[in-house]
PDB file of C-alpha atoms in Angstrom:
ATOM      1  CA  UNK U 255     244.130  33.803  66.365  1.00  0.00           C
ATOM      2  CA  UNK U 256     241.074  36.010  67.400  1.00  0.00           C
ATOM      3  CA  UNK U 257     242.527  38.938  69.489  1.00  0.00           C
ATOM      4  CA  UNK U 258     240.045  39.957  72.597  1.00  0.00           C
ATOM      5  CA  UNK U 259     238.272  42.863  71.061  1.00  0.00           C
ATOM      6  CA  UNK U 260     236.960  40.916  68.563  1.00  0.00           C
ATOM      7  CA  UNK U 261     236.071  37.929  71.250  1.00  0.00           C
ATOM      8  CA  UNK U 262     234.433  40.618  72.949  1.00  0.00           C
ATOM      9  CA  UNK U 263     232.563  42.046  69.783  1.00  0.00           C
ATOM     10  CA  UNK U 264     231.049  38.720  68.909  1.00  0.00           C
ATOM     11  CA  UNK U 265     229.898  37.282  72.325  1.00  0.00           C
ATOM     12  CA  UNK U 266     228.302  40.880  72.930  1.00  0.00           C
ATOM     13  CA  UNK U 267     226.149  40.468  69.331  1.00  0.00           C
ATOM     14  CA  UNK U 268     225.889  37.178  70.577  1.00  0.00           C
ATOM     15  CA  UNK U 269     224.018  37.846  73.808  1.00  0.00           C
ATOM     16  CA  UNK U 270     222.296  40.903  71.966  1.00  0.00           C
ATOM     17  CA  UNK U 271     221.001  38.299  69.356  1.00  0.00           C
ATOM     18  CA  UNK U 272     219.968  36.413  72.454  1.00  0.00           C
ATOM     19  CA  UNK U 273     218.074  38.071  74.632  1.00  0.00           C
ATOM     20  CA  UNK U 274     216.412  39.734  71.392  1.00  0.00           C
ATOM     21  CA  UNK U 275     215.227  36.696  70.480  1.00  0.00           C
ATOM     22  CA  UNK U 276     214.037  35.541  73.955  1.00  0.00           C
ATOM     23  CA  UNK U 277     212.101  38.840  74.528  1.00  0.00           C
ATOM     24  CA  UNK U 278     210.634  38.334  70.937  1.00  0.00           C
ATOM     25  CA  UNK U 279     209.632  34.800  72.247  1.00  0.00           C
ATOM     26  CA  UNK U 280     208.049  35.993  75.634  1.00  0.00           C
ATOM     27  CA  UNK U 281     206.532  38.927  74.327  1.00  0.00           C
ATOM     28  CA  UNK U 282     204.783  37.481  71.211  1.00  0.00           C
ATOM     29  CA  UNK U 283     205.351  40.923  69.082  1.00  0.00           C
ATOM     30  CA  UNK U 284     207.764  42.421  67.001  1.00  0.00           C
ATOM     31  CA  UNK U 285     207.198  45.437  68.891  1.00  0.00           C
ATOM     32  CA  UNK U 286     210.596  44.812  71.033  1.00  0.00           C
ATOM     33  CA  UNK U 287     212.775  45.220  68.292  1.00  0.00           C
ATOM     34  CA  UNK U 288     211.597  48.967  68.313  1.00  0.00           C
ATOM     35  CA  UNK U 289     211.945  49.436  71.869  1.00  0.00           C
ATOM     36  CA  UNK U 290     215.646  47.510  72.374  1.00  0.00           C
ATOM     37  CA  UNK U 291     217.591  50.328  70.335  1.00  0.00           C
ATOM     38  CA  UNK U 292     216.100  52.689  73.413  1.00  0.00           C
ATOM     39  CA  UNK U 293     217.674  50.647  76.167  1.00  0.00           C
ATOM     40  CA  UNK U 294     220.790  52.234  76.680  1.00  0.00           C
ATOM     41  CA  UNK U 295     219.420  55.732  77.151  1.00  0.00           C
ATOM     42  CA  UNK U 296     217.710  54.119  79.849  1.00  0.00           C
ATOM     43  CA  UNK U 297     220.997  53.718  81.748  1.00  0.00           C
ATOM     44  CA  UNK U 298     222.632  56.446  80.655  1.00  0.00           C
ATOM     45  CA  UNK U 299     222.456  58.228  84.170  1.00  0.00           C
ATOM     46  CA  UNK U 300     223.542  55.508  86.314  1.00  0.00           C
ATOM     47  CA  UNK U 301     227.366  55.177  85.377  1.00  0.00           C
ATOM     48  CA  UNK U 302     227.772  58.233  88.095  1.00  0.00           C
ATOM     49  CA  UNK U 303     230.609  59.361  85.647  1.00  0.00           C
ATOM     50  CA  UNK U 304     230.381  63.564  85.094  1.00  0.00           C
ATOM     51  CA  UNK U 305     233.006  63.383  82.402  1.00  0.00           C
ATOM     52  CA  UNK U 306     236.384  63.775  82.038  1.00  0.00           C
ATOM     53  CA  UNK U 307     238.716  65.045  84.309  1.00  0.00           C
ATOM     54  CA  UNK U 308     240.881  68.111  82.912  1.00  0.00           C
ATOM     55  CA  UNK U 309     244.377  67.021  83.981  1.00  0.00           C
ATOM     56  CA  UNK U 310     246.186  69.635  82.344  1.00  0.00           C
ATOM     57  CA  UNK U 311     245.781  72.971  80.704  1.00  0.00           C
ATOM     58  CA  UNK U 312     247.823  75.064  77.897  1.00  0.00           C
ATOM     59  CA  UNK U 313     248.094  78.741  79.785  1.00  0.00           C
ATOM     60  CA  UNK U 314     248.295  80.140  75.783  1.00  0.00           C
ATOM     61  CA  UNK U 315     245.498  78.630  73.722  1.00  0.00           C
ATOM     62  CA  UNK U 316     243.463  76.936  76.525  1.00  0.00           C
ATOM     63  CA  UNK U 317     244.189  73.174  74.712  1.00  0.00           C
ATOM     64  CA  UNK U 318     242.782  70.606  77.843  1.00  0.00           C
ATOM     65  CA  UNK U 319     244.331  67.390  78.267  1.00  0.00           C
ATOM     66  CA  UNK U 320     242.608  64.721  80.227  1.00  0.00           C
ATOM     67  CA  UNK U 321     245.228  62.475  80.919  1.00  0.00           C
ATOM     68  CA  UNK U 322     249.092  62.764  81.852  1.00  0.00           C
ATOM     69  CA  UNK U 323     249.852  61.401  78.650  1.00  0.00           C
ATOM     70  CA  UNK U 324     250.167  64.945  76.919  1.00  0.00           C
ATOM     71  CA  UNK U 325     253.712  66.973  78.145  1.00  0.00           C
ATOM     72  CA  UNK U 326     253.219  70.104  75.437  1.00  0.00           C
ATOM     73  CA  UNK U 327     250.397  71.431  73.635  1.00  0.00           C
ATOM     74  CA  UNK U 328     249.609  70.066  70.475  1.00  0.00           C
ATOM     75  CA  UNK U 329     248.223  73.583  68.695  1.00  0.00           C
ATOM     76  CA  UNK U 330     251.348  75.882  69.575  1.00  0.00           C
ATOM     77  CA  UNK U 331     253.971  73.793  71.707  1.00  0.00           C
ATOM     78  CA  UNK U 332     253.391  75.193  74.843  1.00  0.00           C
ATOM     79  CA  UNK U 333     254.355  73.463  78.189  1.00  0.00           C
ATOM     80  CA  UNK U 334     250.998  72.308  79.881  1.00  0.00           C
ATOM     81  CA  UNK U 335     250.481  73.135  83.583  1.00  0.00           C
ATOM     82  CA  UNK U 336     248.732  71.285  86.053  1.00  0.00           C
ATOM     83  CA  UNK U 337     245.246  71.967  87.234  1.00  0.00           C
ATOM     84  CA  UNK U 338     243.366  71.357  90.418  1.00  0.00           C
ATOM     85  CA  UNK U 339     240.119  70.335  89.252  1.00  0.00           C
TER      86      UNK U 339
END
């Protein structure tokens, strides 16, 4: 059985394959298949996403967790507090 990340892998290279091809078709040139690499950095602003949030922070070392999975500090054991950001 195929689990989902793998589905996922192959019907994304699928589509990529795709629209490569169709674009190669339209087009007439091999010319896209220098400018498709470049696409994502196209997008990159639009997610709206700053980064992560800092959930928690070690008061010793300054160690930043961003998600409540963390309870102590991984470089010296300290209890992690709770920030406001």
């Amino acid at each position: 059985m195929v689990g989902s990340r793998t589905l996922t892998a192959v019907v994304g290279l699928l589509v990529s394959l795709l629209l490569t091809a169709a674009l190669w078709w339209y087009f007439d040139t091999l010319l896209v298949f220098l400018f498709l690499p470049f696409v994502p950095f196209l997008f990159r602003g639009l997610g709206g996403d700053d980064g992560p949030t800092i959930v928690q922070e070690c008061p010793h070392c300054g160690f930043q967790a961003t998600s409540d999975a963390y309870d102590y500090c991984p470089r010296d054991g300290s209890r992690l507090e709770s920030t406001d950001r």
